[in-house]
mmCIF file of C-alpha atoms and ligand atoms in Angstrom:
data_model
loop_
_atom_site.group_PDB
_atom_site.id
_atom_site.type_symbol
_atom_site.label_atom_id
_atom_site.label_comp_id
_atom_site.label_asym_id
_atom_site.label_seq_id
_atom_site.Cartn_x
_atom_site.Cartn_y
_atom_site.Cartn_z
ATOM 1 C CA MET A 59 15.506 -34.112 -29.033
ATOM 2 C CA ASP A 60 13.051 -31.759 -30.718
ATOM 3 C CA SER A 61 10.900 -29.344 -28.741
ATOM 4 C CA SER A 62 7.813 -31.618 -28.980
ATOM 5 C CA GLU A 63 9.666 -34.060 -26.707
ATOM 6 C CA LEU A 64 10.092 -31.573 -23.846
ATOM 7 C CA ILE A 65 9.219 -33.294 -20.604
ATOM 8 C CA ILE A 66 8.524 -30.074 -18.701
ATOM 9 C CA PRO A 67 5.403 -28.313 -19.982
ATOM 10 C CA GLU A 68 6.564 -25.135 -21.670
ATOM 11 C CA TYR A 69 4.029 -22.953 -19.830
ATOM 12 C CA SER A 70 5.458 -23.808 -16.411
ATOM 13 C CA LEU A 71 8.970 -22.752 -17.393
ATOM 14 C CA ASP A 72 7.633 -19.562 -18.937
ATOM 15 C CA ARG A 73 5.754 -18.851 -15.744
ATOM 16 C CA ASP A 74 8.785 -19.503 -13.550
ATOM 17 C CA CYS A 75 10.775 -17.114 -15.715
ATOM 18 C CA THR A 76 8.235 -14.297 -15.441
ATOM 19 C CA THR A 77 10.028 -12.462 -12.691
ATOM 20 C CA LEU A 78 8.997 -9.047 -11.483
ATOM 21 C CA SER A 79 11.688 -7.136 -13.406
ATOM 22 C CA ARG A 80 10.831 -8.936 -16.650
ATOM 23 C CA HIS A 81 7.145 -8.241 -16.096
ATOM 24 C CA VAL A 82 7.761 -4.509 -15.636
ATOM 25 C CA LEU A 83 9.534 -4.397 -19.011
ATOM 26 C CA GLN A 84 6.637 -6.284 -20.603
ATOM 27 C CA GLN A 85 4.167 -3.828 -19.092
ATOM 28 C CA LEU A 86 6.086 -0.856 -20.438
ATOM 29 C CA ASN A 87 6.485 -2.631 -23.761
ATOM 30 C CA SER A 88 9.915 -1.076 -24.127
ATOM 31 C CA PHE A 89 13.612 -1.600 -23.530
ATOM 32 C CA SER A 90 14.276 2.144 -23.330
ATOM 33 C CA ALA A 91 16.546 3.538 -20.611
ATOM 34 C CA ASP A 92 13.474 4.739 -18.664
ATOM 35 C CA ALA A 93 11.880 1.300 -18.824
ATOM 36 C CA GLN A 94 15.142 -0.323 -17.677
ATOM 37 C CA ASP A 95 15.287 2.144 -14.767
ATOM 38 C CA LEU A 96 11.756 1.374 -13.628
ATOM 39 C CA SER A 97 12.389 -2.330 -13.943
ATOM 40 C CA ALA A 98 15.582 -1.999 -11.850
ATOM 41 C CA LEU A 99 13.730 0.155 -9.348
ATOM 42 C CA MET A 100 10.997 -2.432 -8.861
ATOM 43 C CA ASN A 101 13.693 -5.053 -8.515
ATOM 44 C CA ARG A 102 15.228 -3.064 -5.631
ATOM 45 C CA ILE A 103 11.833 -2.785 -3.947
ATOM 46 C CA ALA A 104 11.594 -6.552 -4.298
ATOM 47 C CA LEU A 105 15.016 -6.892 -2.643
ATOM 48 C CA ALA A 106 13.800 -4.764 0.269
ATOM 49 C CA GLY A 107 10.771 -7.067 0.527
ATOM 50 C CA LYS A 108 12.994 -10.150 0.618
ATOM 51 C CA LEU A 109 15.207 -8.692 3.342
ATOM 52 C CA ILE A 110 12.198 -7.711 5.468
ATOM 53 C CA ALA A 111 10.500 -11.093 4.910
ATOM 54 C CA ARG A 112 13.710 -12.865 5.964
ATOM 55 C CA ARG A 113 13.996 -10.867 9.175
ATOM 56 C CA LEU A 114 10.309 -11.329 10.032
ATOM 57 C CA SER A 115 10.591 -15.080 9.538
ATOM 58 C CA ARG A 116 13.436 -15.221 12.073
ATOM 59 C CA ALA A 117 12.141 -12.537 14.432
ATOM 60 C CA GLY A 118 11.193 -14.954 17.202
ATOM 61 C CA LEU A 119 14.625 -16.610 17.076
ATOM 62 C CA MET A 120 16.836 -13.528 17.208
ATOM 63 C CA GLU A 121 17.646 -10.953 19.885
ATOM 64 C CA GLY A 122 16.696 -7.326 19.366
ATOM 65 C CA VAL A 123 14.115 -7.722 16.608
ATOM 66 C CA LEU A 124 10.779 -7.490 18.411
ATOM 67 C CA GLY A 125 9.328 -4.760 20.603
ATOM 68 C CA PHE A 126 9.498 -0.986 20.759
ATOM 69 C CA THR A 127 12.508 1.284 20.436
ATOM 70 C CA GLY A 128 11.149 3.711 23.064
ATOM 71 C CA ASP A 129 10.927 6.553 20.499
ATOM 72 C CA SER A 130 7.933 8.132 18.743
ATOM 73 C CA ASN A 131 7.728 9.020 15.059
ATOM 74 C CA ILE A 132 6.560 12.300 13.491
ATOM 75 C CA GLN A 133 2.946 11.104 13.843
ATOM 76 C CA GLY A 134 3.422 10.601 17.603
ATOM 77 C CA GLU A 135 3.177 6.813 17.268
ATOM 78 C CA SER A 136 5.469 4.477 19.195
ATOM 79 C CA VAL A 137 8.157 3.103 16.927
ATOM 80 C CA LYS A 138 8.942 -0.609 16.769
ATOM 81 C CA LYS A 139 12.383 -2.026 16.088
ATOM 82 C CA MET A 140 11.032 -3.586 12.891
ATOM 83 C CA ASP A 141 9.793 -0.156 11.726
ATOM 84 C CA VAL A 142 13.339 1.173 12.036
ATOM 85 C CA TYR A 143 14.938 -1.861 10.400
ATOM 86 C CA ALA A 144 12.515 -1.856 7.454
ATOM 87 C CA ASN A 145 12.843 1.902 7.004
ATOM 88 C CA GLU A 146 16.623 1.526 6.772
ATOM 89 C CA VAL A 147 16.376 -1.438 4.418
ATOM 90 C CA PHE A 148 14.609 0.690 1.804
ATOM 91 C CA ILE A 149 17.257 3.414 2.138
ATOM 92 C CA SER A 150 20.057 0.903 1.945
ATOM 93 C CA VAL A 151 18.823 -0.890 -1.186
ATOM 94 C CA PHE A 152 18.617 2.422 -3.047
ATOM 95 C CA LYS A 153 22.087 3.673 -2.093
ATOM 96 C CA GLN A 154 24.426 3.604 -5.079
ATOM 97 C CA SER A 155 21.525 2.522 -7.254
ATOM 98 C CA GLY A 156 21.576 5.639 -9.406
ATOM 99 C CA LEU A 157 17.792 5.346 -9.402
ATOM 100 C CA VAL A 158 16.183 7.141 -6.485
ATOM 101 C CA CYS A 159 17.284 10.590 -5.381
ATOM 102 C CA ARG A 160 14.872 10.940 -2.458
ATOM 103 C CA LEU A 161 12.876 8.663 -0.162
ATOM 104 C CA ALA A 162 9.908 9.784 1.916
ATOM 105 C CA SER A 163 8.531 7.491 4.596
ATOM 106 C CA GLU A 164 5.983 7.749 7.365
ATOM 107 C CA GLU A 165 8.821 7.015 9.798
ATOM 108 C CA MET A 166 10.943 10.055 8.796
ATOM 109 C CA ASP A 167 10.105 13.709 9.539
ATOM 110 C CA LYS A 168 11.629 14.856 6.261
ATOM 111 C CA PRO A 169 12.608 13.064 3.061
ATOM 112 C CA TYR A 170 15.977 11.308 2.978
ATOM 113 C CA TYR A 171 18.329 12.313 0.174
ATOM 114 C CA ILE A 172 20.862 10.154 -1.595
ATOM 115 C CA PRO A 173 22.822 12.982 -3.243
ATOM 116 C CA GLU A 174 25.052 10.734 -5.340
ATOM 117 C CA ASN A 175 21.944 9.423 -7.128
ATOM 118 C CA CYS A 176 20.363 12.818 -7.772
ATOM 119 C CA PRO A 177 22.149 13.800 -10.984
ATOM 120 C CA ILE A 178 20.781 10.702 -12.733
ATOM 121 C CA GLY A 179 17.947 9.274 -10.620
ATOM 122 C CA ARG A 180 15.012 11.626 -10.587
ATOM 123 C CA TYR A 181 12.571 9.300 -8.833
ATOM 124 C CA THR A 182 11.192 9.565 -5.330
ATOM 125 C CA LEU A 183 10.145 6.490 -3.395
ATOM 126 C CA LEU A 184 7.306 6.989 -0.898
ATOM 127 C CA TYR A 185 6.762 4.136 1.515
ATOM 128 C CA ASP A 186 5.279 2.710 4.673
ATOM 129 C CA PRO A 187 8.095 0.320 5.662
ATOM 130 C CA ILE A 188 5.988 -1.800 8.030
ATOM 131 C CA ASP A 189 2.245 -1.456 7.857
ATOM 132 C CA GLY A 190 0.357 -2.995 10.752
ATOM 133 C CA SER A 191 3.316 -2.997 13.095
ATOM 134 C CA SER A 192 1.139 -3.933 16.098
ATOM 135 C CA ASN A 193 1.039 -7.390 14.479
ATOM 136 C CA VAL A 194 4.824 -7.838 14.413
ATOM 137 C CA ASP A 195 5.305 -9.054 17.986
ATOM 138 C CA ILE A 196 2.595 -11.704 17.673
ATOM 139 C CA ASN A 197 3.679 -13.204 14.348
ATOM 140 C CA LEU A 198 0.678 -12.038 12.344
ATOM 141 C CA ASN A 199 0.650 -10.591 8.867
ATOM 142 C CA VAL A 200 2.166 -7.197 8.151
ATOM 143 C CA GLY A 201 3.043 -5.394 4.936
ATOM 144 C CA SER A 202 5.014 -2.663 3.191
ATOM 145 C CA ILE A 203 3.378 -0.086 0.911
ATOM 146 C CA PHE A 204 5.194 1.881 -1.801
ATOM 147 C CA ALA A 205 4.679 4.461 -4.522
ATOM 148 C CA ILE A 206 7.053 5.934 -7.081
ATOM 149 C CA ARG A 207 6.793 9.548 -8.213
ATOM 150 C CA GLN A 208 9.007 11.652 -10.439
ATOM 151 C CA GLN A 209 10.958 14.356 -8.647
ATOM 152 C CA GLU A 210 9.879 17.702 -10.101
ATOM 153 C CA GLY A 211 12.286 20.620 -9.778
ATOM 154 C CA GLU A 212 15.394 20.831 -7.636
ATOM 155 C CA ASP A 213 13.780 20.742 -4.163
ATOM 156 C CA LEU A 214 16.597 22.969 -2.929
ATOM 157 C CA ASP A 215 15.033 23.569 0.506
ATOM 158 C CA GLY A 216 14.410 19.828 1.020
ATOM 159 C CA GLU A 217 10.729 20.494 1.753
ATOM 160 C CA ALA A 218 9.546 18.157 -1.023
ATOM 161 C CA LYS A 219 6.785 20.562 -2.043
ATOM 162 C CA ASP A 220 6.549 18.833 -5.423
ATOM 163 C CA LEU A 221 5.126 15.805 -3.584
ATOM 164 C CA LEU A 222 2.081 17.862 -2.571
ATOM 165 C CA GLN A 223 0.163 16.825 -5.660
ATOM 166 C CA ASP A 224 -2.665 14.430 -6.373
ATOM 167 C CA GLY A 225 -2.380 10.665 -6.766
ATOM 168 C CA SER A 226 -2.337 10.770 -10.556
ATOM 169 C CA LYS A 227 1.355 11.673 -10.176
ATOM 170 C CA GLN A 228 2.105 8.125 -9.031
ATOM 171 C CA ILE A 229 4.057 6.280 -11.715
ATOM 172 C CA ALA A 230 3.774 2.969 -9.904
ATOM 173 C CA ALA A 231 2.418 1.761 -6.585
ATOM 174 C CA GLY A 232 1.947 -1.441 -4.703
ATOM 175 C CA TYR A 233 2.414 -3.415 -1.550
ATOM 176 C CA ILE A 234 4.230 -6.429 -0.185
ATOM 177 C CA LEU A 235 2.249 -8.689 2.134
ATOM 178 C CA TYR A 236 4.287 -10.770 4.583
ATOM 179 C CA GLY A 237 1.866 -13.621 5.288
ATOM 180 C CA PRO A 238 2.270 -17.389 5.134
ATOM 181 C CA ALA A 239 3.878 -16.546 1.776
ATOM 182 C CA THR A 240 5.295 -13.180 0.716
ATOM 183 C CA VAL A 241 3.247 -11.574 -2.052
ATOM 184 C CA LEU A 242 4.045 -8.441 -4.026
ATOM 185 C CA VAL A 243 1.203 -6.623 -5.812
ATOM 186 C CA TYR A 244 1.851 -3.666 -8.099
ATOM 187 C CA THR A 245 0.399 -1.428 -10.749
ATOM 188 C CA MET A 246 1.957 0.947 -13.231
ATOM 189 C CA GLY A 247 -1.400 2.114 -14.527
ATOM 190 C CA THR A 248 -1.924 -0.916 -16.762
ATOM 191 C CA GLY A 249 -3.708 -3.325 -14.431
ATOM 192 C CA VAL A 250 -2.814 -4.968 -11.133
ATOM 193 C CA HIS A 251 -0.483 -7.920 -10.963
ATOM 194 C CA SER A 252 0.617 -10.227 -8.135
ATOM 195 C CA PHE A 253 3.845 -12.130 -7.546
ATOM 196 C CA PHE A 254 4.713 -14.789 -4.977
ATOM 197 C CA LEU A 255 8.178 -14.965 -3.498
ATOM 198 C CA ASP A 256 9.653 -18.361 -4.317
ATOM 199 C CA PRO A 257 12.184 -18.821 -1.477
ATOM 200 C CA SER A 258 14.043 -21.522 -3.387
ATOM 201 C CA LEU A 259 14.715 -19.107 -6.257
ATOM 202 C CA GLY A 260 14.805 -15.894 -4.219
ATOM 203 C CA GLU A 261 12.603 -14.341 -6.913
ATOM 204 C CA PHE A 262 9.100 -12.959 -7.066
ATOM 205 C CA ILE A 263 7.288 -15.071 -9.696
ATOM 206 C CA LEU A 264 4.138 -13.983 -11.485
ATOM 207 C CA ALA A 265 0.982 -15.381 -9.897
ATOM 208 C CA GLN A 266 -1.884 -13.385 -11.424
ATOM 209 C CA GLU A 267 -2.169 -10.658 -14.051
ATOM 210 C CA ASN A 268 -4.914 -8.041 -14.403
ATOM 211 C CA ILE A 269 -6.587 -8.778 -11.073
ATOM 212 C CA GLN A 270 -10.181 -7.522 -10.910
ATOM 213 C CA ILE A 271 -11.995 -6.844 -7.629
ATOM 214 C CA PRO A 272 -15.460 -8.381 -7.632
ATOM 215 C CA ASP A 273 -18.118 -5.644 -7.928
ATOM 216 C CA HIS A 274 -19.568 -6.806 -4.623
ATOM 217 C CA GLY A 275 -18.192 -8.729 -1.654
ATOM 218 C CA SER A 276 -19.455 -9.853 1.723
ATOM 219 C CA VAL A 277 -16.563 -8.454 3.799
ATOM 220 C CA TYR A 278 -16.609 -5.180 5.680
ATOM 221 C CA SER A 279 -13.312 -4.359 7.349
ATOM 222 C CA VAL A 280 -13.290 -1.652 10.008
ATOM 223 C CA ASN A 281 -12.241 -1.123 13.625
ATOM 224 C CA GLU A 282 -15.640 -1.216 15.299
ATOM 225 C CA GLY A 283 -14.013 -0.162 18.561
ATOM 226 C CA ASN A 284 -14.325 3.367 17.178
ATOM 227 C CA PHE A 285 -18.115 3.057 16.727
ATOM 228 C CA TRP A 286 -19.051 5.834 19.175
ATOM 229 C CA GLN A 287 -16.445 8.152 17.717
ATOM 230 C CA TRP A 288 -17.871 8.032 14.198
ATOM 231 C CA ASP A 289 -20.331 10.260 12.494
ATOM 232 C CA ASP A 290 -23.962 9.009 12.466
ATOM 233 C CA SER A 291 -23.753 8.132 8.779
ATOM 234 C CA ILE A 292 -20.981 5.572 9.343
ATOM 235 C CA ARG A 293 -22.770 4.194 12.398
ATOM 236 C CA ASN A 294 -25.916 3.795 10.271
ATOM 237 C CA TYR A 295 -23.972 1.921 7.602
ATOM 238 C CA ILE A 296 -22.580 -0.469 10.228
ATOM 239 C CA ARG A 297 -26.065 -0.954 11.703
ATOM 240 C CA TYR A 298 -27.249 -1.779 8.167
ATOM 241 C CA VAL A 299 -24.650 -4.535 7.656
ATOM 242 C CA HIS A 300 -25.410 -5.932 11.129
ATOM 243 C CA ARG A 301 -29.091 -6.213 10.231
ATOM 244 C CA HIS A 302 -28.742 -7.682 6.755
ATOM 245 C CA ASP A 303 -27.666 -11.137 5.657
ATOM 246 C CA GLY A 304 -24.621 -11.501 3.460
ATOM 247 C CA TYR A 305 -22.081 -9.415 5.394
ATOM 248 C CA THR A 306 -19.200 -10.569 7.514
ATOM 249 C CA GLY A 307 -16.596 -8.575 9.441
ATOM 250 C CA ARG A 308 -12.834 -9.116 8.946
ATOM 251 C CA TYR A 309 -10.186 -6.810 10.456
ATOM 252 C CA SER A 310 -6.573 -7.825 10.927
ATOM 253 C CA GLY A 311 -4.993 -4.595 12.211
ATOM 254 C CA ALA A 312 -2.829 -4.420 9.081
ATOM 255 C CA LEU A 313 -4.310 -2.531 6.190
ATOM 256 C CA VAL A 314 -2.247 -4.420 3.615
ATOM 257 C CA GLY A 315 -3.694 -7.788 4.671
ATOM 258 C CA ASP A 316 -7.244 -6.456 4.817
ATOM 259 C CA ILE A 317 -6.940 -4.831 1.398
ATOM 260 C CA HIS A 318 -5.389 -7.951 -0.108
ATOM 261 C CA ARG A 319 -8.388 -9.991 1.021
ATOM 262 C CA ILE A 320 -10.732 -7.428 -0.518
ATOM 263 C CA LEU A 321 -8.724 -7.251 -3.742
ATOM 264 C CA MET A 322 -9.029 -11.011 -4.159
ATOM 265 C CA GLN A 323 -12.528 -11.624 -2.800
ATOM 266 C CA GLY A 324 -14.390 -8.308 -2.700
ATOM 267 C CA GLY A 325 -15.742 -6.151 0.113
ATOM 268 C CA VAL A 326 -14.927 -2.792 1.646
ATOM 269 C CA PHE A 327 -12.286 -1.389 4.001
ATOM 270 C CA LEU A 328 -13.101 1.712 6.037
ATOM 271 C CA TYR A 329 -11.056 3.947 8.285
ATOM 272 C CA PRO A 330 -13.375 6.915 8.852
ATOM 273 C CA GLY A 331 -12.601 10.063 10.781
ATOM 274 C CA THR A 332 -13.227 9.909 14.527
ATOM 275 C CA THR A 333 -13.917 12.588 17.115
ATOM 276 C CA ASP A 334 -10.271 12.292 18.235
ATOM 277 C CA LYS A 335 -8.925 12.227 14.658
ATOM 278 C CA PRO A 336 -11.415 13.819 12.245
ATOM 279 C CA GLU A 337 -8.957 13.283 9.406
ATOM 280 C CA GLY A 338 -8.690 9.544 10.175
ATOM 281 C CA LYS A 339 -5.483 7.647 10.854
ATOM 282 C CA LEU A 340 -4.116 6.655 7.479
ATOM 283 C CA ARG A 341 -1.582 8.692 5.544
ATOM 284 C CA LEU A 342 -2.325 9.789 2.004
ATOM 285 C CA LEU A 343 1.122 9.608 0.385
ATOM 286 C CA TYR A 344 2.301 6.334 1.930
ATOM 287 C CA GLU A 345 -0.935 4.408 2.461
ATOM 288 C CA THR A 346 -4.225 5.539 0.968
ATOM 289 C CA ALA A 347 -3.038 6.976 -2.389
ATOM 290 C CA PRO A 348 -0.923 3.917 -3.350
ATOM 291 C CA LEU A 349 -3.733 1.556 -2.324
ATOM 292 C CA ALA A 350 -6.324 3.701 -4.122
ATOM 293 C CA PHE A 351 -4.218 3.414 -7.297
ATOM 294 C CA ILE A 352 -4.220 -0.394 -6.916
ATOM 295 C CA VAL A 353 -7.926 -0.613 -6.107
ATOM 296 C CA GLU A 354 -9.013 1.642 -8.997
ATOM 297 C CA GLN A 355 -6.776 -0.213 -11.438
ATOM 298 C CA ALA A 356 -8.527 -3.406 -10.334
ATOM 299 C CA GLY A 357 -11.965 -1.885 -11.042
ATOM 300 C CA GLY A 358 -12.800 -0.830 -7.478
ATOM 301 C CA LYS A 359 -13.328 2.569 -5.856
ATOM 302 C CA ALA A 360 -11.427 4.605 -3.243
ATOM 303 C CA TYR A 361 -12.897 7.702 -1.564
ATOM 304 C CA ASP A 362 -12.275 9.732 1.579
ATOM 305 C CA GLY A 363 -16.050 10.037 1.866
ATOM 306 C CA LEU A 364 -17.351 11.726 -1.237
ATOM 307 C CA THR A 365 -14.001 12.813 -2.727
ATOM 308 C CA ARG A 366 -11.884 10.409 -4.780
ATOM 309 C CA ILE A 367 -8.659 9.637 -2.905
ATOM 310 C CA LEU A 368 -6.579 10.080 -6.073
ATOM 311 C CA ASP A 369 -7.922 13.650 -6.470
ATOM 312 C CA ILE A 370 -6.826 14.811 -3.019
ATOM 313 C CA VAL A 371 -3.935 17.291 -2.908
ATOM 314 C CA PRO A 372 -2.209 17.188 0.488
ATOM 315 C CA ASP A 373 -0.878 20.308 2.192
ATOM 316 C CA ARG A 374 1.965 18.402 3.927
ATOM 317 C CA ILE A 375 3.699 15.124 3.264
ATOM 318 C CA HIS A 376 2.342 13.357 6.363
ATOM 319 C CA TYR A 377 -1.230 14.371 5.532
ATOM 320 C CA ARG A 378 -3.911 11.948 6.706
ATOM 321 C CA THR A 379 -7.234 11.130 5.163
ATOM 322 C CA PRO A 380 -10.319 9.060 6.013
ATOM 323 C CA VAL A 381 -10.779 6.189 3.580
ATOM 324 C CA ILE A 382 -13.471 3.914 2.152
ATOM 325 C CA LEU A 383 -12.107 1.582 -0.503
ATOM 326 C CA GLY A 384 -12.877 -1.714 -2.169
ATOM 327 C CA SER A 385 -15.603 -3.199 -4.360
ATOM 328 C CA LYS A 386 -17.553 -0.669 -6.399
ATOM 329 C CA GLU A 387 -21.001 -1.582 -5.035
ATOM 330 C CA ASN A 388 -19.877 -1.803 -1.417
ATOM 331 C CA VAL A 389 -18.218 1.633 -1.567
ATOM 332 C CA GLU A 390 -21.334 3.088 -3.206
ATOM 333 C CA LEU A 391 -23.489 1.606 -0.446
ATOM 334 C CA VAL A 392 -21.376 3.357 2.222
ATOM 335 C CA GLN A 393 -21.605 6.581 0.222
ATOM 336 C CA SER A 394 -25.400 6.328 0.062
ATOM 337 C CA PHE A 395 -25.377 6.607 3.875
ATOM 338 C CA LEU A 396 -23.021 9.589 3.744
ATOM 339 C CA LYS A 397 -25.313 11.400 1.308
ATOM 340 C CA GLN A 398 -28.268 10.939 3.662
ATOM 341 C CA ASN A 399 -26.481 12.917 6.348
ATOM 342 C CA ASP A 400 -26.061 16.658 6.002
ATOM 343 C CA ASN A 401 -23.106 16.788 8.399
ATOM 344 C CA THR A 402 -21.125 14.185 6.506
ATOM 345 C CA SER A 403 -18.805 16.543 4.711
ATOM 346 C CA ASN A 404 -17.480 17.828 8.039
ATOM 347 C CA VAL A 405 -16.566 14.455 9.428
ATOM 348 C CA ILE A 406 -15.618 12.299 6.478
ATOM 349 C CA ALA A 407 -14.467 14.752 3.891
ATOM 350 C CA ARG A 408 -13.081 17.192 6.467
HETATM 351 P P1 AHG B 51 1.129 1.456 10.722
HETATM 352 O O1 AHG B 51 1.524 0.189 11.396
HETATM 353 O O2 AHG B 51 1.891 1.722 9.455
HETATM 354 O O3 AHG B 51 1.088 2.656 11.629
HETATM 355 O O4 AHG B 51 -0.355 1.296 10.152
HETATM 356 C C1 AHG B 51 -1.355 0.753 10.953
HETATM 357 C C2 AHG B 51 -2.632 1.108 10.296
HETATM 358 C C3 AHG B 51 -3.226 0.069 9.387
HETATM 359 O O5 AHG B 51 -2.400 -0.901 8.918
HETATM 360 C C4 AHG B 51 -4.346 -0.535 10.154
HETATM 361 O O6 AHG B 51 -5.399 -0.825 9.308
HETATM 362 C C5 AHG B 51 -4.696 0.509 11.152
HETATM 363 O O7 AHG B 51 -3.575 1.320 11.313
HETATM 364 C C6 AHG B 51 -5.080 -0.059 12.461
HETATM 365 O O8 AHG B 51 -5.413 0.967 13.309
HETATM 366 P P2 AHG B 51 -6.371 0.766 14.554
HETATM 367 O O9 AHG B 51 -5.597 -0.002 15.562
HETATM 368 O O10 AHG B 51 -6.706 2.161 14.990
HETATM 369 O O11 AHG B 51 -7.581 0.019 14.045
HETATM 370 MN MN1 MN B 52 0.562 1.747 7.786
HETATM 371 MN MN1 MN B 53 4.022 1.785 9.252
#
């Protein structure tokens, strides 16, 4: 049989074979040792995603998966059993990998070291193991967020001071969305690409390359329960969208899901500072910087108010920042309200 007689269209086989690790090598356009390392690293993140997706899909059928542990994390938030499980999954998949020397997560006070990897693996993984954990117990979408940075220096005191740099230091970033299907979205600075988990293959298969956020979208995504805790400028923006046609509110309680909607369909996500938390709720290193990298690579914008998220240098690893991110025109519209208000810089941009 010659190739013209193939029954299966060639493109479909090619597509099925475009796994995440192969795609990373294509993006780097290299088979160098560094490229192989990054490809293997992304493959381990994918394994963590598969393990977490598997546990979430069985959560209602198993003992000891749902609910709180009774402890609080470094941010003072109640910890769920799934937060602990997912945090440990990421550590476990990188043990004996030779790839990642240090992991920093919103669930751990200090970074976790894997000393046996450190002589060869100079990467740090930063991650939010379960984003939107209030959704876990009710079987709604949640996510994981990750970023990869190079470890700079020896970090002998374990304080991870080299992580206190701006978002341009991210080598790669992305998220995994555990929805009706499990989707992994990543960037390495050359566009944004999405992969669907094919459960029959146990592989993430390429779905879309070079995703672009529409310049404008109808969605605004914000917790309006905080309305009276916001600065006037944010309240005025929300009043504006209430009074104009063409806007619709969508807020799932899991940033990853809300951002995925905006990435695909356009719109804006906001978590502004409040009177209780002037710096907002979301963490720069594990949440807003990785998502800002994705959003900018897709042609959108990400600001804390008037400062670009990727330009912010944190003074501690659990640093929080307000955030406005999404379609270019929607973000600019929010910013036009901030500029009208003299007090803005105190509330939104600290
Ligand atoms: P996490 O579960 O990692 O703590 O993150 C929850 C975040 C984010 O996903 C979501 O957009 C936001 O917190 C929801 O907070 P509110 O309940 O204050 O709206
Ligand atoms: Mn989160
Ligand atoms: Mn979390």
